[in-house]
Tab-separated table of C-alpha atoms and ligand atoms in Angstrom:
chain	number	residue	atom	x	y	z
A	1	MET	CA	10.655	4.180	65.994
A	2	SER	CA	11.697	7.739	66.606
A	3	PRO	CA	9.438	9.885	68.749
A	4	ALA	CA	8.363	12.286	65.986
A	5	VAL	CA	6.046	14.208	68.259
A	6	GLU	CA	5.328	16.949	65.756
A	7	ASP	CA	2.975	14.592	63.861
A	8	THR	CA	-0.615	14.061	64.825
A	9	ILE	CA	-1.389	10.361	65.122
A	10	ALA	CA	-4.695	8.495	64.975
A	11	ALA	CA	-5.885	4.943	65.610
A	12	VAL	CA	-8.867	2.910	66.702
A	13	ALA	CA	-8.115	2.098	70.350
A	14	THR	CA	-10.707	-0.639	70.776
A	15	ALA	CA	-10.597	-4.195	69.414
A	16	ARG	CA	-11.813	-4.778	65.857
A	17	GLY	CA	-15.162	-6.538	65.565
A	18	VAL	CA	-18.853	-6.239	66.282
A	19	ALA	CA	-19.367	-4.202	69.446
A	20	ALA	CA	-21.721	-1.571	70.870
A	21	LEU	CA	-19.086	1.136	70.958
A	22	ALA	CA	-15.583	1.896	69.706
A	23	VAL	CA	-13.082	4.642	70.506
A	24	VAL	CA	-10.940	6.408	67.923
A	25	ARG	CA	-8.008	8.374	69.362
A	26	LEU	CA	-6.131	11.329	68.018
A	27	SER	CA	-3.037	12.905	69.586
A	28	GLY	CA	-0.692	15.687	68.517
A	29	PRO	CA	-0.516	19.397	67.823
A	30	MET	CA	-3.169	19.294	65.069
A	31	ALA	CA	-5.584	16.990	66.916
A	32	VAL	CA	-8.225	19.628	67.581
A	33	SER	CA	-8.255	21.190	64.093
A	34	ILE	CA	-8.235	17.762	62.399
A	35	ALA	CA	-11.261	16.693	64.493
A	36	ASP	CA	-13.031	20.023	63.852
A	37	ALA	CA	-12.779	19.369	60.114
A	38	SER	CA	-15.330	16.546	60.445
A	39	PHE	CA	-17.114	17.033	63.762
A	40	ARG	CA	-20.287	19.119	63.989
A	41	GLY	CA	-20.934	19.473	67.692
A	42	SER	CA	-24.203	20.803	69.092
A	43	ASP	CA	-22.161	23.293	71.160
A	44	GLY	CA	-19.847	24.599	68.454
A	45	ARG	CA	-16.233	24.004	67.509
A	46	LEU	CA	-13.785	22.044	69.621
A	47	ALA	CA	-11.232	24.800	69.047
A	48	ASP	CA	-13.363	27.105	71.217
A	49	ALA	CA	-14.125	24.512	73.907
A	50	PRO	CA	-12.381	24.233	77.245
A	51	THR	CA	-10.146	21.272	78.051
A	52	ARG	CA	-11.506	18.072	79.603
A	53	THR	CA	-14.974	18.420	78.151
A	54	LEU	CA	-17.343	16.088	76.302
A	55	HIS	CA	-19.240	17.078	73.161
A	56	VAL	CA	-22.117	15.400	71.365
A	57	GLY	CA	-22.511	15.800	67.632
A	58	HIS	CA	-22.294	14.307	64.161
A	59	TRP	CA	-19.226	13.016	62.423
A	60	LEU	CA	-19.260	13.872	58.726
A	61	ASP	CA	-17.466	12.270	55.809
A	62	GLY	CA	-15.495	14.241	53.191
A	63	SER	CA	-18.644	15.318	51.337
A	64	GLY	CA	-20.441	16.436	54.483
A	65	VAL	CA	-22.660	13.350	54.880
A	66	PRO	CA	-23.113	12.163	58.500
A	67	VAL	CA	-21.283	8.934	59.279
A	68	ASP	CA	-22.348	8.554	62.926
A	69	ARG	CA	-23.544	10.365	65.983
A	70	VAL	CA	-20.599	10.507	68.362
A	71	VAL	CA	-19.373	11.763	71.725
A	72	VAL	CA	-16.022	13.547	71.564
A	73	GLY	CA	-13.702	13.971	74.554
A	74	LEU	CA	-11.289	16.904	74.431
A	75	PHE	CA	-8.059	17.009	76.449
A	76	ARG	CA	-5.631	19.828	75.834
A	77	ALA	CA	-1.866	19.585	76.404
A	78	PRO	CA	-0.266	19.140	78.840
A	79	ASN	CA	-3.040	17.650	81.035
A	80	SER	CA	-3.945	14.830	78.686
A	81	PRO	CA	-3.176	11.119	78.476
A	82	THR	CA	-0.198	11.705	76.157
A	83	GLY	CA	0.775	15.213	77.271
A	84	GLU	CA	-0.338	16.525	73.838
A	85	ASP	CA	-3.734	17.691	72.584
A	86	VAL	CA	-5.885	14.553	72.541
A	87	VAL	CA	-9.319	13.987	71.019
A	88	GLU	CA	-11.162	10.747	71.742
A	89	ILE	CA	-14.144	9.932	69.576
A	90	SER	CA	-16.639	7.430	70.992
A	91	CYS	CA	-18.667	6.070	68.124
A	92	HIS	CA	-20.710	2.979	67.300
A	93	GLY	CA	-18.634	-0.171	67.088
A	94	GLY	CA	-18.417	-2.721	64.290
A	95	LEU	CA	-16.218	-2.896	61.255
A	96	VAL	CA	-17.493	0.146	59.327
A	97	VAL	CA	-18.008	3.230	61.532
A	98	PRO	CA	-14.611	3.326	63.305
A	99	ALA	CA	-12.811	2.639	60.023
A	100	ARG	CA	-14.679	5.475	58.236
A	101	ILE	CA	-13.945	7.937	61.032
A	102	LEU	CA	-10.296	6.925	60.987
A	103	ALA	CA	-10.088	7.247	57.196
A	104	ARG	CA	-11.460	10.790	57.491
A	105	LEU	CA	-8.835	11.659	60.138
A	106	TYR	CA	-6.091	10.489	57.769
A	107	GLU	CA	-7.589	12.587	54.937
A	108	SER	CA	-7.524	15.600	57.248
A	109	GLY	CA	-3.827	15.289	58.086
A	110	ALA	CA	-3.349	12.664	60.814
A	111	ARG	CA	-1.107	9.703	60.220
A	112	PRO	CA	-1.603	6.100	61.417
A	113	ALA	CA	-0.231	5.540	64.926
A	114	ARG	CA	2.273	2.757	65.403
A	115	ALA	CA	1.874	0.110	68.077
A	116	GLY	CA	2.302	1.716	71.494
A	117	GLU	CA	2.838	5.189	70.076
A	118	PHE	CA	0.284	6.920	72.326
A	119	THR	CA	2.021	5.453	75.393
A	120	GLN	CA	5.414	6.309	73.930
A	121	ARG	CA	4.325	9.922	73.646
A	122	ALA	CA	3.168	9.831	77.262
A	123	PHE	CA	6.687	8.608	78.126
A	124	VAL	CA	8.360	11.301	76.004
A	125	HIS	CA	6.283	13.954	77.780
A	126	GLY	CA	7.130	12.574	81.210
A	127	LYS	CA	3.632	11.255	81.998
A	128	LEU	CA	5.064	7.886	82.971
A	129	ASP	CA	8.454	6.215	82.977
A	130	LEU	CA	9.519	3.181	80.996
A	131	ALA	CA	8.764	0.642	83.729
A	132	GLN	CA	5.293	2.136	84.097
A	133	ALA	CA	4.786	2.049	80.314
A	134	GLU	CA	5.660	-1.654	80.418
A	135	ALA	CA	3.114	-2.093	83.189
A	136	VAL	CA	0.494	-0.644	80.826
A	137	ALA	CA	1.415	-3.348	78.274
A	138	ASP	CA	1.197	-5.986	81.004
A	139	ILE	CA	-2.247	-4.733	82.007
A	140	ILE	CA	-3.476	-4.995	78.426
A	141	HIS	CA	-1.994	-8.471	78.020
A	142	ALA	CA	-2.998	-9.806	81.452
A	143	GLN	CA	-4.928	-13.030	81.084
A	144	ALA	CA	-6.220	-13.239	84.639
A	145	ALA	CA	-6.858	-11.051	87.652
A	146	ARG	CA	-3.694	-11.703	89.633
A	147	ALA	CA	-1.321	-10.812	86.775
A	148	HIS	CA	-3.386	-7.680	86.288
A	149	GLU	CA	-3.099	-6.730	89.963
A	150	ALA	CA	0.693	-7.147	89.875
A	151	ALA	CA	0.951	-4.955	86.763
A	152	GLN	CA	-1.296	-2.392	88.404
A	153	ARG	CA	1.110	-2.182	91.351
A	154	GLN	CA	3.970	-1.510	88.927
A	155	LEU	CA	1.938	1.218	87.228
A	156	ASP	CA	1.541	2.811	90.671
A	157	GLY	CA	5.219	3.674	90.385
A	158	ARG	CA	6.438	1.777	93.447
A	159	PHE	CA	9.072	-0.052	91.383
A	160	SER	CA	10.179	3.234	89.848
A	161	ALA	CA	10.368	4.838	93.301
A	162	LEU	CA	12.464	1.953	94.604
A	163	LEU	CA	14.863	2.254	91.669
A	164	GLY	CA	14.997	6.013	92.175
A	165	ARG	CA	16.056	5.511	95.820
A	166	LEU	CA	18.725	3.012	94.757
A	167	ARG	CA	20.076	5.433	92.199
A	168	ASP	CA	20.117	8.255	94.749
A	169	GLU	CA	22.105	6.129	97.196
A	170	LEU	CA	24.603	5.159	94.526
A	171	THR	CA	24.894	8.690	93.157
A	172	GLY	CA	25.761	9.918	96.652
A	173	PHE	CA	28.254	7.109	96.982
A	174	CYS	CA	29.748	7.960	93.607
A	175	ALA	CA	30.170	11.635	94.553
A	176	LEU	CA	31.884	10.570	97.733
A	177	VAL	CA	34.411	8.328	96.027
A	178	GLU	CA	35.016	10.789	93.218
A	179	LEU	CA	35.298	13.986	95.222
A	180	GLU	CA	35.431	13.660	98.924
A	181	LEU	CA	37.389	10.593	99.783
A	182	ASP	CA	40.592	11.917	101.199
A	183	PHE	CA	43.156	9.166	101.159
A	184	SER	CA	45.636	11.137	103.200
A	185	ASP	CA	43.575	10.694	106.359
A	186	THR	CA	43.477	6.961	106.995
A	187	ASP	CA	40.977	7.096	109.893
A	188	GLN	CA	38.518	9.041	107.813
A	189	VAL	CA	39.055	6.703	104.850
A	190	PHE	CA	38.293	3.756	107.076
A	191	ALA	CA	35.033	5.300	108.322
A	192	ASP	CA	33.973	6.215	104.795
A	193	LEU	CA	34.818	2.799	103.436
A	194	GLN	CA	32.718	1.162	106.166
A	195	ARG	CA	29.791	3.360	105.244
A	196	LEU	CA	30.245	2.705	101.544
A	197	ARG	CA	30.380	-1.035	102.130
A	198	ALA	CA	27.079	-0.849	103.998
A	199	VAL	CA	25.456	1.128	101.169
A	200	LEU	CA	26.761	-1.361	98.605
A	201	ARG	CA	25.532	-4.352	100.564
A	202	GLN	CA	22.127	-2.810	100.947
A	203	CYS	CA	21.842	-1.940	97.238
A	204	ARG	CA	22.960	-5.386	96.160
A	205	GLY	CA	20.525	-6.979	98.603
A	206	THR	CA	17.617	-5.004	97.140
A	207	ILE	CA	18.638	-5.840	93.568
A	208	GLU	CA	19.113	-9.533	94.296
A	209	ASP	CA	15.765	-9.632	96.031
A	210	LEU	CA	14.083	-8.198	92.935
A	211	VAL	CA	15.894	-10.610	90.603
A	212	SER	CA	14.871	-13.572	92.755
A	213	HIS	CA	11.242	-12.695	91.988
A	214	ALA	CA	11.797	-12.983	88.252
A	215	ARG	CA	10.636	-16.577	87.819
A	216	SER	CA	7.534	-16.027	89.827
A	217	GLY	CA	6.812	-12.862	87.814
A	218	SER	CA	6.944	-14.774	84.561
A	219	ILE	CA	4.701	-17.520	85.966
A	220	LEU	CA	2.184	-14.890	87.008
A	221	ARG	CA	2.347	-13.249	83.595
A	222	ASP	CA	2.422	-16.356	81.366
A	223	GLY	CA	0.495	-18.830	83.510
A	224	VAL	CA	1.462	-21.867	85.599
A	225	ARG	CA	2.559	-24.627	83.233
A	226	VAL	CA	1.034	-27.862	84.497
A	227	VAL	CA	2.218	-30.940	82.618
A	228	ILE	CA	0.045	-34.054	82.886
A	229	ALA	CA	2.363	-37.049	82.619
A	230	GLY	CA	2.135	-40.777	83.227
A	231	ARG	CA	1.986	-44.169	81.535
A	232	PRO	CA	-0.253	-44.827	78.514
A	233	ASN	CA	-3.917	-45.313	79.433
A	234	ALA	CA	-3.457	-43.854	82.911
A	235	GLY	CA	-6.263	-41.433	82.020
A	236	LYS	CA	-4.254	-38.242	81.396
A	237	SER	CA	-6.389	-37.066	78.491
A	238	THR	CA	-9.612	-37.929	80.318
A	239	LEU	CA	-8.361	-35.843	83.234
A	240	LEU	CA	-7.517	-32.891	80.981
A	241	ASN	CA	-11.023	-32.996	79.482
A	242	ALA	CA	-12.563	-33.133	82.961
A	243	LEU	CA	-10.464	-30.185	84.137
A	244	VAL	CA	-11.355	-27.930	81.210
A	245	GLY	CA	-14.983	-29.085	81.206
A	246	HIS	CA	-15.235	-30.164	77.585
A	247	ASP	CA	-14.152	-32.903	75.248
A	248	ARG	CA	-10.897	-31.237	74.145
A	249	VAL	CA	-8.569	-34.185	73.458
A	250	ILE	CA	-9.029	-37.727	72.173
A	251	VAL	CA	-9.523	-40.417	74.788
A	252	SER	CA	-9.389	-44.124	73.928
A	253	GLU	CA	-8.591	-47.457	75.448
A	254	ILE	CA	-5.783	-47.903	72.938
A	255	GLU	CA	-2.424	-47.277	74.611
A	256	GLY	CA	-0.434	-44.490	73.003
A	257	THR	CA	-3.448	-42.409	71.892
A	258	THR	CA	-1.894	-39.003	72.645
A	259	ARG	CA	1.230	-38.273	70.592
A	260	ASP	CA	1.901	-34.567	70.582
A	261	LEU	CA	1.714	-32.023	73.402
A	262	VAL	CA	-1.686	-30.355	73.675
A	263	GLU	CA	-1.986	-27.134	75.701
A	264	VAL	CA	-5.240	-25.820	77.138
A	265	ASP	CA	-5.692	-22.875	79.527
A	266	LEU	CA	-7.699	-23.096	82.708
A	267	GLU	CA	-8.358	-20.141	85.014
A	268	LEU	CA	-8.524	-20.785	88.741
A	269	ASP	CA	-8.713	-18.052	91.379
A	270	GLY	CA	-7.491	-15.373	88.986
A	271	LEU	CA	-4.484	-17.415	87.928
A	272	VAL	CA	-3.999	-19.042	84.509
A	273	PHE	CA	-2.996	-22.705	84.541
A	274	ARG	CA	-1.583	-23.860	81.206
A	275	LEU	CA	-2.481	-27.568	81.177
A	276	VAL	CA	-0.360	-29.743	78.895
A	277	ASP	CA	-1.490	-33.239	77.910
A	278	THR	CA	1.366	-35.529	76.891
A	279	ALA	CA	2.065	-38.942	75.360
A	280	GLY	CA	2.102	-41.849	77.811
A	281	ILE	CA	5.644	-42.750	78.832
A	282	ARG	CA	6.694	-46.344	77.938
A	283	GLU	CA	9.009	-48.198	75.529
A	284	ALA	CA	7.857	-46.589	72.278
A	285	GLY	CA	6.076	-48.621	69.611
A	286	ASP	CA	7.170	-46.490	66.653
A	287	GLU	CA	9.217	-43.448	65.719
A	288	ILE	CA	6.374	-40.961	66.097
A	289	GLU	CA	5.463	-42.254	69.523
A	290	ALA	CA	9.142	-42.139	70.545
A	291	GLU	CA	9.229	-38.456	69.601
A	292	GLY	CA	6.001	-37.869	71.548
A	293	ILE	CA	7.507	-39.521	74.606
A	294	ARG	CA	10.679	-37.464	74.285
A	295	ARG	CA	8.531	-34.312	74.211
A	296	ALA	CA	6.530	-35.541	77.199
A	297	ARG	CA	9.704	-36.031	79.250
A	298	ASP	CA	11.087	-32.625	78.229
A	299	ALA	CA	7.785	-30.965	79.079
A	300	ALA	CA	7.714	-32.596	82.520
A	301	GLU	CA	11.286	-31.499	83.181
A	302	SER	CA	10.486	-27.866	82.386
A	303	ALA	CA	7.008	-27.782	83.973
A	304	ASP	CA	6.099	-25.518	86.856
A	305	ILE	CA	4.010	-28.383	88.248
A	306	VAL	CA	3.747	-32.027	87.101
A	307	LEU	CA	0.489	-33.906	87.576
A	308	TYR	CA	1.739	-37.467	87.512
A	309	VAL	CA	-1.232	-39.738	86.765
A	310	PHE	CA	-1.112	-43.483	87.482
A	311	ASP	CA	-3.654	-46.258	87.377
A	312	ALA	CA	-4.857	-46.870	90.931
A	313	GLU	CA	-5.565	-50.506	90.123
A	314	GLN	CA	-1.963	-51.105	89.085
A	315	GLY	CA	-0.330	-48.791	91.587
A	316	LEU	CA	2.799	-46.727	90.938
A	317	GLN	CA	5.341	-48.898	89.079
A	318	ALA	CA	9.024	-48.946	90.035
A	319	GLU	CA	10.097	-47.060	86.889
A	320	GLU	CA	7.398	-44.468	87.561
A	321	GLU	CA	8.668	-43.975	91.088
A	322	GLU	CA	12.048	-43.277	89.577
A	323	ILE	CA	10.648	-40.656	87.180
A	324	VAL	CA	8.851	-38.928	90.057
A	325	TYR	CA	11.940	-39.124	92.243
A	326	ARG	CA	14.072	-37.520	89.534
A	327	LEU	CA	11.577	-34.702	88.980
A	328	ARG	CA	11.369	-33.982	92.692
A	329	SER	CA	15.150	-34.043	93.038
A	330	ALA	CA	15.250	-31.319	90.377
A	331	GLU	CA	12.813	-29.325	92.552
A	332	ARG	CA	9.906	-29.855	90.190
A	333	PRO	CA	6.701	-29.939	92.261
A	334	VAL	CA	4.864	-33.210	91.502
A	335	VAL	CA	1.243	-33.922	92.399
A	336	LEU	CA	0.625	-37.680	92.286
A	337	VAL	CA	-2.814	-38.586	90.978
A	338	ALA	CA	-4.172	-42.122	91.514
A	339	ASN	CA	-6.780	-42.370	88.762
A	340	LYS	CA	-9.625	-44.815	88.115
A	341	ALA	CA	-10.619	-44.756	91.776
A	342	ASP	CA	-14.019	-46.039	90.628
A	343	ARG	CA	-12.352	-49.393	90.010
A	344	ALA	CA	-9.906	-49.455	92.890
A	345	PRO	CA	-10.923	-47.291	95.817
A	346	VAL	CA	-7.686	-46.319	97.528
A	347	ALA	CA	-7.374	-45.473	101.172
A	348	ALA	CA	-7.401	-41.687	101.426
A	349	ALA	CA	-5.149	-41.998	104.448
A	350	GLU	CA	-2.147	-42.429	102.188
A	351	GLY	CA	-2.013	-38.654	101.890
A	352	SER	CA	0.834	-38.640	99.403
A	353	PHE	CA	-1.441	-38.704	96.377
A	354	VAL	CA	-4.820	-37.493	95.230
A	355	SER	CA	-7.271	-40.247	94.463
A	356	ILE	CA	-9.848	-39.539	91.748
A	357	SER	CA	-11.853	-40.993	88.929
A	358	ALA	CA	-11.273	-38.839	85.881
A	359	ARG	CA	-14.110	-40.651	84.137
A	360	ARG	CA	-16.567	-39.689	86.896
A	361	ALA	CA	-15.127	-36.153	86.940
A	362	VAL	CA	-16.111	-35.640	83.306
A	363	ASP	CA	-19.764	-35.706	84.411
A	364	ASP	CA	-19.352	-34.502	87.973
A	365	PRO	CA	-16.899	-31.642	88.553
A	366	ARG	CA	-17.141	-32.171	92.346
A	367	GLU	CA	-14.896	-35.192	91.825
A	368	LEU	CA	-12.072	-32.732	91.027
A	369	SER	CA	-12.242	-30.669	94.206
A	370	THR	CA	-9.338	-32.368	96.044
A	371	LEU	CA	-7.142	-32.223	92.959
A	372	LEU	CA	-7.931	-28.531	92.395
A	373	LEU	CA	-7.097	-27.834	96.011
A	374	ALA	CA	-3.749	-29.606	95.585
A	375	LEU	CA	-3.075	-27.596	92.389
A	376	ARG	CA	-3.827	-24.267	94.076
A	377	HIS	CA	-1.763	-25.231	97.084
A	378	THR	CA	1.217	-26.251	94.925
A	379	ALA	CA	0.994	-23.125	92.762
A	380	ALA	CA	0.738	-20.666	95.674
A	381	PRO	CA	4.472	-20.529	96.560
A	382	LEU	CA	5.404	-20.292	92.858
A	383	VAL	CA	3.720	-16.902	92.471
A	384	ARG	CA	3.900	-15.571	96.035
A	385	ASP	CA	7.180	-13.719	95.434
A	386	ALA	CA	5.770	-11.871	92.442
A	387	GLU	CA	2.665	-10.933	94.382
A	388	ASP	CA	4.771	-9.394	97.155
A	389	SER	CA	7.020	-7.607	94.694
A	390	PRO	CA	6.516	-4.054	93.419
A	391	VAL	CA	7.340	-5.255	89.926
A	392	LEU	CA	6.222	-7.812	87.391
A	393	LEU	CA	9.806	-8.403	86.349
A	394	ASN	CA	10.437	-8.981	82.644
A	395	ALA	CA	13.571	-10.150	80.823
A	396	ARG	CA	14.661	-6.578	80.120
A	397	HIS	CA	14.466	-5.548	83.777
A	398	ARG	CA	16.264	-8.696	84.845
A	399	ALA	CA	19.162	-8.132	82.423
A	400	HIS	CA	19.681	-4.565	83.672
A	401	LEU	CA	19.371	-5.538	87.339
A	402	GLN	CA	21.880	-8.349	86.904
A	403	ALA	CA	24.343	-6.104	85.083
A	404	ALA	CA	24.000	-3.516	87.875
A	405	ASP	CA	24.574	-6.180	90.508
A	406	GLU	CA	27.690	-7.463	88.728
A	407	ALA	CA	29.091	-3.933	88.517
A	408	LEU	CA	28.471	-3.420	92.256
A	409	LEU	CA	30.168	-6.726	93.008
A	410	ARG	CA	33.217	-5.461	91.096
A	411	VAL	CA	33.147	-2.306	93.237
A	412	GLU	CA	33.087	-4.420	96.408
A	413	VAL	CA	36.009	-6.532	95.232
A	414	ALA	CA	37.961	-3.437	94.194
A	415	MET	CA	37.328	-1.773	97.562
A	416	ASP	CA	38.661	-4.804	99.365
A	417	ALA	CA	41.746	-4.660	97.191
A	418	GLY	CA	42.293	-0.986	98.094
A	419	VAL	CA	41.687	0.339	94.579
A	420	PRO	CA	41.522	4.192	94.527
A	421	GLY	CA	38.164	5.956	94.546
A	422	ASP	CA	38.231	7.333	91.017
A	423	LEU	CA	38.595	3.791	89.687
A	424	LEU	CA	35.729	2.531	91.845
A	425	SER	CA	33.503	5.166	90.332
A	426	ILE	CA	33.800	3.616	86.860
A	427	ASP	CA	31.819	0.548	87.896
A	428	LEU	CA	29.511	2.612	90.066
A	429	ARG	CA	28.602	4.582	86.984
A	430	VAL	CA	27.964	1.345	85.095
A	431	ALA	CA	25.522	0.315	87.846
A	432	LEU	CA	23.811	3.719	87.759
A	433	HIS	CA	23.495	3.464	83.996
A	434	GLU	CA	21.950	-0.012	84.154
A	435	LEU	CA	19.386	1.030	86.778
A	436	GLY	CA	18.597	4.178	84.796
A	437	CYS	CA	17.842	2.071	81.714
A	438	ILE	CA	14.979	0.332	83.552
A	439	THR	CA	12.901	3.433	84.141
A	440	GLY	CA	14.158	5.136	80.997
A	441	VAL	CA	16.164	7.915	82.715
A	442	ILE	CA	18.763	6.654	80.274
A	443	THR	CA	17.475	5.187	77.068
A	444	ASN	CA	18.034	4.681	73.382
A	445	GLU	CA	15.842	4.073	70.383
A	446	GLU	CA	16.464	0.366	70.255
A	447	VAL	CA	15.135	-0.056	73.790
A	448	LEU	CA	12.118	2.141	73.077
A	449	ASP	CA	11.382	0.150	69.928
A	450	SER	CA	11.392	-3.144	71.732
A	451	VAL	CA	9.323	-1.877	74.664
A	452	PHE	CA	6.622	-0.110	72.665
A	453	SER	CA	6.293	-2.637	69.855
A	454	ARG	CA	4.749	-5.005	72.448
A	455	PHE	CA	1.701	-2.753	72.610
A	456	CYS	CA	-1.357	-2.801	70.428
A	457	ILE	CA	-2.060	-0.025	67.983
A	458	GLY	CA	-4.168	2.666	69.619
A	459	LYS	CA	-2.507	2.321	73.044
B	501	GTP	N1	-12.739	-46.834	84.810
B	501	GTP	C1	-12.100	-45.726	84.472
B	501	GTP	N2	-11.585	-45.613	83.261
B	501	GTP	C2	-10.943	-44.458	82.951
B	501	GTP	C3	-10.783	-43.407	83.879
B	501	GTP	N3	-10.089	-42.416	83.305
B	501	GTP	C4	-9.814	-42.840	82.038
B	501	GTP	N4	-10.327	-44.063	81.833
B	501	GTP	C5	-10.267	-44.863	80.613
B	501	GTP	O1	-8.924	-45.237	80.378
B	501	GTP	C6	-8.668	-45.278	78.982
B	501	GTP	C7	-7.455	-44.394	78.649
B	501	GTP	O2	-7.787	-43.047	78.896
B	501	GTP	P1	-6.979	-41.822	78.280
B	501	GTP	O3	-7.487	-40.601	78.940
B	501	GTP	O4	-7.025	-41.888	76.805
B	501	GTP	O5	-5.548	-42.208	78.809
B	501	GTP	P2	-4.163	-41.482	78.508
B	501	GTP	O6	-3.379	-41.517	79.767
B	501	GTP	O7	-4.398	-40.152	77.904
B	501	GTP	O8	-3.511	-42.457	77.469
B	501	GTP	P3	-2.425	-42.175	76.309
B	501	GTP	O9	-2.847	-40.994	75.540
B	501	GTP	O10	-2.440	-43.415	75.509
B	501	GTP	O11	-1.105	-41.994	76.997
B	501	GTP	C8	-9.939	-44.816	78.291
B	501	GTP	O12	-10.652	-45.956	77.888
B	501	GTP	C9	-10.654	-44.060	79.390
B	501	GTP	O13	-12.057	-44.065	79.214
B	501	GTP	C10	-11.382	-43.568	85.174
B	501	GTP	O14	-11.308	-42.702	86.035
B	501	GTP	N5	-12.001	-44.740	85.413
B	502	MG	MG1	-3.874	-39.368	76.138
């Protein structure tokens, strides 16, 4: 997707469907004249209107028949959302009106905007950098409040500012090794090298700190994956239904009822929990069940949190203890749930598990309060890093940060080995390049394509 900014682009910016209002956007050098071709404002032509003004009027079709009464917002370049002339038409929602307005814009010379193209233009015109543009995508895709807040912090530009400072430090360092380091004066060299080492250590520390937040960033963005595991008939599916508050999965007294993984989202305190019901783990009866059990084990091993459900009447069996032990050894947080407490009240003093009756919880959500508390408590450290971080790190950021860190490690090793300054600067430049790719100081079309294609059309 090349930034062909000479075109004027148009799209409906709001979601398709029945709604009170919709917004159609237009951006580019011809935006105002294209809108004037169809808009009859009560205060005259948009071409004569000052920037940042609103205008009420009728939108006409090609034969001059009114399509809708609309409010038009006018923003002239460069103080507009994209940095170009922008016209935003607020019209009635639904399937027909926005589509007819858009069709008229195309007839008058606009072309359909590609996904993310408005934001891409804002990037091209320096309104925001690449990391901030990605934050816009994260805001649009946020499924709960806390992911949204983290993306909002990134849009603030704190991540970009931090990267800018890192690049400044390294650029200074690079100039020093390329130009000023005088190897004839050994005392001076020693002092400079000490300083450079300190700068390197500090930069690497900052980068490694950011990278260490990556997992928690992806949990915040994609939700906490909570796998409900246990033996057949432990009550896993009943528990899932109680948690989501409706009869989502099949429950029966027949062992081996659940075969495949079933995922259902639950929002708690602004965080999405992706609940996964699984097949009961036992010696499989048939091939399909065996596959279900294999999937259940895999899911538990890759879960962010495992809710391990056992029958309180039977207690935790030896082979179950082993499964739980193995998960915990692999640093998988496990919440033990003693179910069917209505049949076998367990002493709460045990403390190492949550005792509930999933069956009672289906009718009385209060039964779930201790379990929900345990879930929140277990999830808190998983997302804390991302909430303290200026960035909602994505795979692209992580790859660049890691490459920068590796290059800086090579510089450190080379310095220790007494490699001359001009050779050190090669890897320093690699690190600068990698950091520059994150905010888009350095970029290429492939990167832009992959960043902006994540957006919706109209954004
Ligand atoms: N008394 C009692 N019965 C329960 C409770 N929770 C579930 N059951 C019953 O236990 C049986 C099995 O429940 P499921 O939720 O299907 O169990 P599961 O762990 O999903 O079983 P599989 O899918 O076969 O692995 C059903 O008859 C449920 O009604 C509970 O808290 N108390
Ligand atoms: Mg089940």
